[in-house]
Coordinates of C-alpha atoms and ligand atoms in Angstrom, one line a residue:
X1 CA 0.0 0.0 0.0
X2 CA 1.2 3.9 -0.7
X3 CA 1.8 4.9 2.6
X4 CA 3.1 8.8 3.1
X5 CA 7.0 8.4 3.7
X6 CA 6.8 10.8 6.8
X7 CA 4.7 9.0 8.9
X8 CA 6.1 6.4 11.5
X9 CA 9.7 5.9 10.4
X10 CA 10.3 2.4 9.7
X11 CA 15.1 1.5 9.9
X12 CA 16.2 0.0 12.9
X13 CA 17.9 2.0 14.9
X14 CA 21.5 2.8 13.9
X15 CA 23.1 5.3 16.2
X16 CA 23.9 5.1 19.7
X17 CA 21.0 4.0 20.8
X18 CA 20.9 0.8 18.8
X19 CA 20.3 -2.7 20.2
X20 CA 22.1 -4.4 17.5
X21 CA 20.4 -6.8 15.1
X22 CA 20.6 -10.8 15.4
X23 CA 23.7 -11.3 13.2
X24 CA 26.2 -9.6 15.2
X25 CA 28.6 -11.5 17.4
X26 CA 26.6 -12.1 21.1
X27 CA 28.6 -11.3 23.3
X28 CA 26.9 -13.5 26.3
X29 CA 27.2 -16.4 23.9
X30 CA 29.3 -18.2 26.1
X31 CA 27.5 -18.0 29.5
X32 CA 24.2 -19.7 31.0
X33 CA 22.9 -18.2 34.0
X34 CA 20.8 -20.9 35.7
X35 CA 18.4 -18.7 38.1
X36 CA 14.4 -18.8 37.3
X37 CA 13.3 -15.8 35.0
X38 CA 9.7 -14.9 35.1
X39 CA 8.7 -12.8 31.8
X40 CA 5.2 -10.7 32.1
X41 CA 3.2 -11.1 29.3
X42 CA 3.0 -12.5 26.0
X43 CA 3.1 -10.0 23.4
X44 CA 5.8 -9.6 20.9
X45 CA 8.5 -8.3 23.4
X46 CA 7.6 -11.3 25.7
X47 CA 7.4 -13.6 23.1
X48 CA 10.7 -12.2 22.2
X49 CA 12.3 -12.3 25.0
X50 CA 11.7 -15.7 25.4
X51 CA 13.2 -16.6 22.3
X52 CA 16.6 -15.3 23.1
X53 CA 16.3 -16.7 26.6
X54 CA 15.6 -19.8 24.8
X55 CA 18.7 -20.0 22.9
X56 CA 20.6 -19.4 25.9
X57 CA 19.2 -22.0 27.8
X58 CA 17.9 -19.9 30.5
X59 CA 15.2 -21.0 32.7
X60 CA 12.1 -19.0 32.2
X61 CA 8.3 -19.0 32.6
X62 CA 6.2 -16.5 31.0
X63 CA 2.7 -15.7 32.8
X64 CA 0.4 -13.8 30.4
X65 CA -3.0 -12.2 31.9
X66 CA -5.0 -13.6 29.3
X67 CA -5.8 -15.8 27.2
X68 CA -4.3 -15.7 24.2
X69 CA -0.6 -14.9 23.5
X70 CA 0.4 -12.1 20.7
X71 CA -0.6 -9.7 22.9
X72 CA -1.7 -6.2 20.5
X73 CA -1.3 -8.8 17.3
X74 CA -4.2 -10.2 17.3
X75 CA -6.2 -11.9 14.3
X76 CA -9.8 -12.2 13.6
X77 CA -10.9 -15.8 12.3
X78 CA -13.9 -16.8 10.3
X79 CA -15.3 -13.0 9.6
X80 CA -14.0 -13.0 5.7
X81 CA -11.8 -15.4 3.6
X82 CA -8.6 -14.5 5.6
X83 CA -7.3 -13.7 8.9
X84 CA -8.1 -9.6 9.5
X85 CA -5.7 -8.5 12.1
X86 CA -7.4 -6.5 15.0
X87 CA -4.4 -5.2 15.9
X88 CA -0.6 -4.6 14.2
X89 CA -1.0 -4.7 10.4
X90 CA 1.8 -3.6 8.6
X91 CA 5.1 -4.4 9.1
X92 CA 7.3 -1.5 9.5
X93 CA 10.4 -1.2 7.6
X94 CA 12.5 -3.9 6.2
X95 CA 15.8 -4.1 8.7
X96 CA 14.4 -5.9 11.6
X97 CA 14.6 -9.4 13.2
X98 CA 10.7 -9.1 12.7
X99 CA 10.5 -8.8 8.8
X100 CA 13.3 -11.2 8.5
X101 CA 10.8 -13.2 10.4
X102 CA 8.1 -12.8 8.1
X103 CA 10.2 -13.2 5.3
X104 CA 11.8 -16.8 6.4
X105 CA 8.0 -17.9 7.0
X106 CA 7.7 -17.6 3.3
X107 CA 4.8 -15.3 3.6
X108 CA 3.7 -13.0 0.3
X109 CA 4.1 -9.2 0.7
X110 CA 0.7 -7.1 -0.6
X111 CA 2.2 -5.2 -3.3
X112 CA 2.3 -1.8 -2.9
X113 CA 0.4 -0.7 -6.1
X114 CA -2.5 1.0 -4.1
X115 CA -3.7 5.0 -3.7
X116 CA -4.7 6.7 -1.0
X117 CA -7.7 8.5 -0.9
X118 CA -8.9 12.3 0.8
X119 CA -12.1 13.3 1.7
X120 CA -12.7 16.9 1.6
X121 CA -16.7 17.6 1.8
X122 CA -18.7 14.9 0.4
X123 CA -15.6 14.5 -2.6
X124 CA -13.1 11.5 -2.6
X125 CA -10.3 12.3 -4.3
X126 CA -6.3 11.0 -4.9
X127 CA -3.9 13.4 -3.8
X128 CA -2.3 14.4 -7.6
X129 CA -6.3 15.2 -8.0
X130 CA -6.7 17.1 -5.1
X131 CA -3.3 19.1 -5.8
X132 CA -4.5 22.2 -7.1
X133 CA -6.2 22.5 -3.7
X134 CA -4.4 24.9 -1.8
X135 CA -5.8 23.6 1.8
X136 CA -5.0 20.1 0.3
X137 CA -1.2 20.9 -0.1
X138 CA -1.2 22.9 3.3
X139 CA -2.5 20.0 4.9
X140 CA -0.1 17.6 3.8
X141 CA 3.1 20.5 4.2
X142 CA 2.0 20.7 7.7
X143 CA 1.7 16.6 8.1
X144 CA 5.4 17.0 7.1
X145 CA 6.7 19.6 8.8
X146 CA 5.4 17.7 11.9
X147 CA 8.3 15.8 11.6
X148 CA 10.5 18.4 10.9
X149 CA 9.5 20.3 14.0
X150 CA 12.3 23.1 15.5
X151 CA 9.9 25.5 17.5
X152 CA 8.6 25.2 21.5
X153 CA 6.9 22.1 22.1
X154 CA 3.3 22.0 21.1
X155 CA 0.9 19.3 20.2
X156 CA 0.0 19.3 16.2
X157 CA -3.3 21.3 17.1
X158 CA -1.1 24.3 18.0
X159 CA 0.8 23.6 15.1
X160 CA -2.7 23.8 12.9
X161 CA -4.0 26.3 14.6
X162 CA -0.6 28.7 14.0
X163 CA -0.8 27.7 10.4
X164 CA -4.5 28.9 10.1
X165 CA -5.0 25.5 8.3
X166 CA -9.1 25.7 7.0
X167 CA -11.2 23.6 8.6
X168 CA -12.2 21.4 5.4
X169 CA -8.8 19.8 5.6
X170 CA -7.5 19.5 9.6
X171 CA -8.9 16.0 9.0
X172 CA -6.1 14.8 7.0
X173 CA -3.2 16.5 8.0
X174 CA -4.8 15.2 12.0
X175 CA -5.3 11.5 10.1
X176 CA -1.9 11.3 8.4
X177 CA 0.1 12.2 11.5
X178 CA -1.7 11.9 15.1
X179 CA -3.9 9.1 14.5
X180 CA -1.2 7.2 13.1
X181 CA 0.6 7.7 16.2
X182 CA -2.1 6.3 18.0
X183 CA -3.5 9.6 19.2
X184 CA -5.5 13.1 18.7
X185 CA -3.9 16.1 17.4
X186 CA -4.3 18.4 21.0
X187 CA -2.7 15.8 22.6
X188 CA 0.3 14.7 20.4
X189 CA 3.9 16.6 21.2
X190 CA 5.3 17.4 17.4
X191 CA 8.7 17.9 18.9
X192 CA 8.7 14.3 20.8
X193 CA 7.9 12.8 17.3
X194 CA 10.3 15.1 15.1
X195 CA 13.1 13.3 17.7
X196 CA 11.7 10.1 16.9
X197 CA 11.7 10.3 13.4
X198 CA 15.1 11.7 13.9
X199 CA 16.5 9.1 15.7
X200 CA 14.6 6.7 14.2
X201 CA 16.2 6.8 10.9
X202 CA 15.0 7.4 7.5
X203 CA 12.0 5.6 6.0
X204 CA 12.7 2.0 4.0
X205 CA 8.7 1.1 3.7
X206 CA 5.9 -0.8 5.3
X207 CA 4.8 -4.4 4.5
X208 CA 1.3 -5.8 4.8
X209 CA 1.1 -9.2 4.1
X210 CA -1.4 -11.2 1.7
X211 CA -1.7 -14.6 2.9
X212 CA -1.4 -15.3 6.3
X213 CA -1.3 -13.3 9.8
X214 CA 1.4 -11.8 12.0
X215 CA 0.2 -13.8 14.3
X216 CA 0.8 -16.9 12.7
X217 CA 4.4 -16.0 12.1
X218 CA 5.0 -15.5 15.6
X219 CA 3.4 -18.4 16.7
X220 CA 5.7 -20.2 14.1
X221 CA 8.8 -18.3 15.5
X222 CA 8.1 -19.0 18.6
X223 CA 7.1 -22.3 18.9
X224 CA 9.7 -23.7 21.2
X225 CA 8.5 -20.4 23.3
X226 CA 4.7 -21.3 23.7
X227 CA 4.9 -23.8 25.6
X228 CA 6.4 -21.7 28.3
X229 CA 3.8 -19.3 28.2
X230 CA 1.5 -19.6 31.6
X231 CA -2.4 -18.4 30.4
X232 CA -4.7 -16.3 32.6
X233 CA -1.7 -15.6 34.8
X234 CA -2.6 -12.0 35.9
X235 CA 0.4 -11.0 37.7
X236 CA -0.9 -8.3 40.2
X237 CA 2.0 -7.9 42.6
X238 CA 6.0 -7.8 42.3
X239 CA 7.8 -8.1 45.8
X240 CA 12.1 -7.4 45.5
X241 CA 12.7 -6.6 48.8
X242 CA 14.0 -9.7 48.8
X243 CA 16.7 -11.8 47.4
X244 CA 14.0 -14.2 45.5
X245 CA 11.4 -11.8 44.0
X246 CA 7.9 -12.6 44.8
X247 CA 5.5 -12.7 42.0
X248 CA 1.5 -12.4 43.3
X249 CA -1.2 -13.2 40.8
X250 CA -4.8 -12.4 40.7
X251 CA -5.7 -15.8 42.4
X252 CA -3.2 -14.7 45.6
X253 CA -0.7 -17.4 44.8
X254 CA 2.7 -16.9 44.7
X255 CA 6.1 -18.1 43.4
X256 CA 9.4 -16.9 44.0
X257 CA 11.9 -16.2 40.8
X258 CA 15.5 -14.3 40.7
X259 CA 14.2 -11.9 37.7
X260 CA 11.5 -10.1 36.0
X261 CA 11.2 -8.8 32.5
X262 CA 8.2 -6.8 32.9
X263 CA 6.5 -6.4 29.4
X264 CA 3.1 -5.2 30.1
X265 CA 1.3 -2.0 28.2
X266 CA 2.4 1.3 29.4
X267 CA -1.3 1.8 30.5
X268 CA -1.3 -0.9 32.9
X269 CA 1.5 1.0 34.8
X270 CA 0.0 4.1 34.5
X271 CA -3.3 1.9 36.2
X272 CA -1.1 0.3 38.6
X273 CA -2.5 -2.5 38.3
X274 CA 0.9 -4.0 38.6
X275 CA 1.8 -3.3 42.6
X276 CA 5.9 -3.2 43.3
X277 CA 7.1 -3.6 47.1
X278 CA 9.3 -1.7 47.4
X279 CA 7.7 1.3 44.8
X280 CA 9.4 1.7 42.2
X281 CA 12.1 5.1 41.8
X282 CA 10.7 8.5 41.2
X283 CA 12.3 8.0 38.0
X284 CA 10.6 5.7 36.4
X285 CA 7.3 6.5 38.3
X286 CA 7.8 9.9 36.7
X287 CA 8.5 8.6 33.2
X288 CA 5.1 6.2 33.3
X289 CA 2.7 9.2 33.7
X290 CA 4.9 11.7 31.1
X291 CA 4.2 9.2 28.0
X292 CA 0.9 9.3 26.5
X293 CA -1.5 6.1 25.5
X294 CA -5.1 6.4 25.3
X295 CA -8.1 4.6 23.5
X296 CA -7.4 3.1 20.1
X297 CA -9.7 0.4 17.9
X298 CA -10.1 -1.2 14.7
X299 CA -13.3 -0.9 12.9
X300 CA -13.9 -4.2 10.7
X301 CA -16.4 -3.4 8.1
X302 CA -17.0 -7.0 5.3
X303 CA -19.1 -6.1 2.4
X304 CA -20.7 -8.1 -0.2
X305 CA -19.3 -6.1 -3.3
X306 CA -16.5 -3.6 -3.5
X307 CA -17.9 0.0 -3.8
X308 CA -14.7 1.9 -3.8
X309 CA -12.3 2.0 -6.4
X310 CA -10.3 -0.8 -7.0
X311 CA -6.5 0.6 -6.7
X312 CA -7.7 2.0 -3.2
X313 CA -5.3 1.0 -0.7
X314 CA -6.3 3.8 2.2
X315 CA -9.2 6.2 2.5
X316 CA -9.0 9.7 4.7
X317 CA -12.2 10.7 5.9
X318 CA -13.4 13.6 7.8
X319 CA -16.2 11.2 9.4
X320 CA -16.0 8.9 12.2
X321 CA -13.5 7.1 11.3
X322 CA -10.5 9.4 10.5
X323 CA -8.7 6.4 7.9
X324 CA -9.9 2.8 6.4
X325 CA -7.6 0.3 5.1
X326 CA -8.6 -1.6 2.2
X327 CA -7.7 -5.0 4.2
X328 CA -8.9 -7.3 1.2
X329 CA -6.6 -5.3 -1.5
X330 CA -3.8 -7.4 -3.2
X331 CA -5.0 -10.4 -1.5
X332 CA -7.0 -13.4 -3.7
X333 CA -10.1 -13.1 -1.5
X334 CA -14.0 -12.8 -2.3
X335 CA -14.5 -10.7 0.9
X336 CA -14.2 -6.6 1.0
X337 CA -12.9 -5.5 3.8
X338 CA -12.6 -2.1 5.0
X339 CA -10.6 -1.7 8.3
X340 CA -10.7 1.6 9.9
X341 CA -8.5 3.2 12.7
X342 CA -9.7 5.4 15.0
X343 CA -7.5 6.8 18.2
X344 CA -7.5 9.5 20.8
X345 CA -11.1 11.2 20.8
X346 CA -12.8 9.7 18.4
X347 CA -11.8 6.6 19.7
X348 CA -13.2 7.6 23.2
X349 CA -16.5 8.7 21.4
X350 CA -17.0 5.7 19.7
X351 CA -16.4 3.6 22.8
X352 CA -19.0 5.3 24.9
X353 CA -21.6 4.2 22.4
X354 CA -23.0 1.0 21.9
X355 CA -21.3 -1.2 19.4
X356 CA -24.6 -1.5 17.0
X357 CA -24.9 2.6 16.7
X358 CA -21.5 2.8 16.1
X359 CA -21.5 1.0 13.1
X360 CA -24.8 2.4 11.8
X361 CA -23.1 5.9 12.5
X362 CA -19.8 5.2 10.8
X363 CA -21.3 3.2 7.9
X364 CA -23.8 6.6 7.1
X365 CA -20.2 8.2 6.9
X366 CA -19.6 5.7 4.0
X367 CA -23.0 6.9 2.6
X368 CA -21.6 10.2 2.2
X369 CA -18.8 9.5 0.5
X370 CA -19.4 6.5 -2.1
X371 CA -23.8 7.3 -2.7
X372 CA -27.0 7.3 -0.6
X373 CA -27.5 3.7 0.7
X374 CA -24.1 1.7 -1.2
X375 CA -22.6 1.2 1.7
X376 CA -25.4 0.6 4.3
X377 CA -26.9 -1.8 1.7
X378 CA -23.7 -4.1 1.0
X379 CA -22.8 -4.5 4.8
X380 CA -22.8 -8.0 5.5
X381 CA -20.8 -8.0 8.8
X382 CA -19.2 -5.7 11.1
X383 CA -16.7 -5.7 14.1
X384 CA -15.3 -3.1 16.6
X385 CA -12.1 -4.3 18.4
X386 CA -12.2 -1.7 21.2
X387 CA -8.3 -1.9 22.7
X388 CA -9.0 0.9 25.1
X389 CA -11.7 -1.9 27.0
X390 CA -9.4 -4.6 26.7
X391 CA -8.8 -5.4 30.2
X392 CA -4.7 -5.9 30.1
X393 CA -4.1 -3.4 27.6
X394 CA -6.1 -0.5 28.0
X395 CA -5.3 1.3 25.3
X396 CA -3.3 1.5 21.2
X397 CA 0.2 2.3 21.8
X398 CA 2.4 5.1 23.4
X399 CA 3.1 8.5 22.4
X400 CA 5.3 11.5 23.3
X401 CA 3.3 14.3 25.2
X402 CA 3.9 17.8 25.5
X403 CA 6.7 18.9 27.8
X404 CA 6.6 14.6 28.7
X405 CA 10.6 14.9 28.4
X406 CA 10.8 12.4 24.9
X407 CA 13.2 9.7 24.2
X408 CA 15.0 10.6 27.5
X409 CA 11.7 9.5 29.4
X410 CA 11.6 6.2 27.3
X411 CA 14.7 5.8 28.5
X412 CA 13.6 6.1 32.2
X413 CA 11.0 4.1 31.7
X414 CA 13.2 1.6 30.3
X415 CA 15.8 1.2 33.1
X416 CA 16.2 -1.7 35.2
X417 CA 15.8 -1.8 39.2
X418 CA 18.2 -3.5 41.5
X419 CA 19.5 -5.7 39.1
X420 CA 16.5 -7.4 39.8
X421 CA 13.6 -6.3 37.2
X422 CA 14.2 -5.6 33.8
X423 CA 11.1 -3.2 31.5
X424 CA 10.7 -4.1 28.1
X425 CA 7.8 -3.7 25.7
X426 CA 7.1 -0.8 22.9
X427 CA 7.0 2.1 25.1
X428 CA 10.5 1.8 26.4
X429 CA 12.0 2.1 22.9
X430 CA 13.9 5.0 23.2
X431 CA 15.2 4.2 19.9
X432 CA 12.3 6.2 17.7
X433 CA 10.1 2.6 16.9
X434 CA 7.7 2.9 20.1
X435 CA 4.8 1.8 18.8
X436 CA 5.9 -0.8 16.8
X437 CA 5.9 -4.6 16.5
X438 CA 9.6 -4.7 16.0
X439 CA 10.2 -2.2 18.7
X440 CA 8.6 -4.3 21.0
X441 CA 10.8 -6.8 20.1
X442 CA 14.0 -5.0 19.8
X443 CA 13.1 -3.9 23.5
X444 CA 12.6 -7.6 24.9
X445 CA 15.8 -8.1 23.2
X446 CA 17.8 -4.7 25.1
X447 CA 15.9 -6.4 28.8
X448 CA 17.8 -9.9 27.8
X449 CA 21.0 -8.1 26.9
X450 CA 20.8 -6.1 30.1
X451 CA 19.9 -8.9 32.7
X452 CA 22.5 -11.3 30.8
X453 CA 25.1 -8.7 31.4
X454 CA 23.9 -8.3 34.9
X455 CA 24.9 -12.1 36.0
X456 CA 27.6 -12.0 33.8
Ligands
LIG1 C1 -4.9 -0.9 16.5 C2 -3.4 -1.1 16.4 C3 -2.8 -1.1 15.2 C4 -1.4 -1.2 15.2 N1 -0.7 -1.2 14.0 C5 0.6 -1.6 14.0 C6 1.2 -1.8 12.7 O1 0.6 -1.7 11.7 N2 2.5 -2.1 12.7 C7 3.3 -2.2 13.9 O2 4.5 -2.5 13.8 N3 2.7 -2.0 15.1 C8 1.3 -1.7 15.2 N4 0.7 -1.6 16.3 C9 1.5 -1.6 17.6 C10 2.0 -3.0 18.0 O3 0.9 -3.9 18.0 C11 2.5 -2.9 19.4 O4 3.5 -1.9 19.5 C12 3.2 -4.2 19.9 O5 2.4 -5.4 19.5 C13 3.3 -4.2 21.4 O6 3.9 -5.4 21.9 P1 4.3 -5.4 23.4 O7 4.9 -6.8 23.6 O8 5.1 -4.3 23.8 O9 2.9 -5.3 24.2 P2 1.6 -6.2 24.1 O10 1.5 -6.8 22.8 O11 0.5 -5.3 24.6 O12 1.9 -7.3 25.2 C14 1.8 -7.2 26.6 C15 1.1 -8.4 27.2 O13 1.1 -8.2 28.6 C16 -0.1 -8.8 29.1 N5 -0.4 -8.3 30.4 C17 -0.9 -7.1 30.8 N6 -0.9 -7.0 32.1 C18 -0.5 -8.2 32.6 C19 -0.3 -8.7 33.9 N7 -0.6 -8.0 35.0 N8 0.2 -10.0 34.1 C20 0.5 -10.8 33.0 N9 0.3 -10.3 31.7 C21 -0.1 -9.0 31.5 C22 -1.2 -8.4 28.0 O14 -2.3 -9.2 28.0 C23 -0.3 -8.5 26.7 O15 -0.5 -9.8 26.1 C24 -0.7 -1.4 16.4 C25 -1.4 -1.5 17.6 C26 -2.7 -1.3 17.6 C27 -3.5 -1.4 19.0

């Protein structure tokens, strides 16, 4: 799919900050430590961090809340001819243990023929057709310079506001940069993702793929993993006052390990949900509540014929729903599936409504756009995965805040405590891929490296 080269940089990380990729020399090759490792959740940077542990031999459990592993990948069966993810889509960039992952499971790549499209009014248009707009161009200019961002910190309203950008077109330039980023424009800092993009590297694509799920391929990967994983394990209290750590789960029972790699959402901190004895530092309880993650979902929309146009890979809208995916393009499918993202606000409107008028309200939105009762009338099934109301994630992903203190709170948040417990998980990349599948992992990996080095 076209996908606008300035939104969510996609290299591994190359500077100082790297974690290094999974062909250069280990340096802990050589040792095996043989104390009990207990790994909090199950998503991709659990998962991950399994996998390395695995190959060192290292003795590890890992107890996941619910019950399902892949945490925020997560794929919908039986709805259309394939596997719709609810959560992680698109592989990001093409220099991580993650797409070589994808690649070795011999999945296909959608190609990435497709257009975007922009509403503005009740007109659908590409963005060469739109060019002569002069809001259009503004609007896109200003999704740009968003990354590109040298003035006080401000969120991207500010930013839209100083520009005077016209009303007709906030949509897009709010679509193309905050949503993405799993948030509204008042509360997205431009200059925490201009240092993110900056650090992050430059852009080297992003990959949907055709015929088979993400989850699937980390299942695959991960396969001597799995069977390690503990289910409905809610973890609900960490005690290292101790030598052996105490590990309290929501049925009271407890078992004692030497470490922690703590993995779990950002929002379930910020909830504490999970109790430390002793608290954690100031530090780190400082850098929990100065990153941002609120409500996020996936709209699943399965037609019975394709309305739209068929080299649509995105649509913008001004409606509910502030950008579908065209999840059945490049695939060999009979289903038409429109997947739309919604974070931040709209996200927290939809939510407080029930699910039904929800999708009666966004599909009238359709209506507008592609004729009177085409899309109301081809609707043959409809989904809303609501990740703010899932109970152990609580939200989409993280995001840098005004005045929140940027990669150098990441950092924070990512630090380990007493040699004892080890954060990992897609808010403590402080590498510019939060919010990332492979930035998850790439953390799991930098909580391995640093507990290895610990009893080294
Ligand atoms: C709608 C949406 C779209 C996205 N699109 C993309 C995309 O296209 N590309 C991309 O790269 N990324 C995307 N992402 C982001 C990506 O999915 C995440 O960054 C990544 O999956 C996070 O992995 P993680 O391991 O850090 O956290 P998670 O996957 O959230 O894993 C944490 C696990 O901890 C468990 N847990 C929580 N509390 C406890 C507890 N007390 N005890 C035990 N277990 C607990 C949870 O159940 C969960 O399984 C998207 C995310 C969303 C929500």
């Amino acid at each position: 799919m076209q996908r606008r080269d300035f939104i969510k940089n996609t290299v591994i990380t190359t500077g100082a900050l790297a974690f290094g990729s999974c062909n250069e020399k280990d340096p802990y090759a050589e040792r095996k430590y043989e104390g009990q490792i207990a790994i909090i959740g199950a998503g991709a940077a659990g998962l991950y961090a399994g996998y390395l542990l695995e190959e060192k031999g290292a003795n590890y459990t890992i107890f996941e809340a619910s019950e399902q592993i892949g945490g925020r990948i997560r794929s919908l069966k039986g709805f259309a001819d394939f596997d719709i993810e609810l959560g992680a889509e698109e592989i990001r960039g093409n220099r991580s243990v993650w797409y070589d992952w994808v690649k070795e499971s011999g999945a296909a790549f959608v190609p990435d023929t497709a257009t975007d499209f922009y509403q503005i009014a009740t007109q659908l248009r590409t963005e060469s057709q739109w060019n002569t707009d002069l809001d259009f161009q503004l609007a896109l200019q200003l999704a740009q310079q968003a990354f590109n961002y040298t003035g006080t910190d401000s969120t991207l309203l500010q930013l839209m506001d100083t520009s005077k950008l016209a009303a007709r077109v906030r949509h897009i330039t709010e679509a193309l940069v905050a949503n993405e980023y799993g948030t509204s424009a008042g509360r997205l800092s431009v200059k925490g993702i201009t240092e993110e993009a900056l650090i992050g590297g430059a852009v080297d694509g992003n990959y949907g793929l055709a015929n088979r799920s993400l989850l699937s391929v980390l299942e695959e990967k991960c396969k001597k993993v799995i069977p390690k994983v503990v289910l409905n394990k809610q973890i609900k209290r960490i005690d290292f006052s101790s030598d052996r750590i105490s590990l309290e789960d929501a049925q009271v029972q407890r078992r004692f390990v030497d470490k922690v790699i703590i993995t779990v959402p950002l929002t379930i901190l910020q909830a504490n949900e999970l109790q430390f004895t002793p608290p954690l530092p100031e530090a780190k309880i400082t850098a929990i509540k100065n990153i941002g993650m609120g409500a996020g979902m996936k709209v699943v929309l399965v037609f019975n014929r394709r309305f739209w146009d068929v080299t649509t890979g995105s649509v913008y809208t001004s409606g509910l729903v502030p950008k579908y995916n065209v999840s059945s393009y490049g695939r060999s499918t009979q289903s038409f599936v429109l997947t739309g993202l919604v974070m931040g606000e709209k996200a927290e409107a939809l939510s407080g409504l029930p699910s039904a008028t929800a999708i009666q309200n966004i599909v009238k939105d359709l209506d507008t756009i592609y004729g009177k009762g085409v899309a109301t009338g081809a609707l043959t099934n409809a989904r809303i995965m609501d990740w703010g109301k899932e109970p152990f994630i609580k939200g989409a992903y993280s995001y840098p805040i005004v005045d929140g203190g940027g990669l150098l709170t990441r950092q924070a948040l990512s630090q380990s405590v007493q040699r004892k417990l080890y954060f990992a998980g897609e808010a403590t990349h402080y590498g510019g891929h939060s919010g990332t599948v492979h930035g998850a992992m790439e953390s799991g990996r930098r909580a391995v490296e640093e507990l290895l080095k610990d009893v080294s």
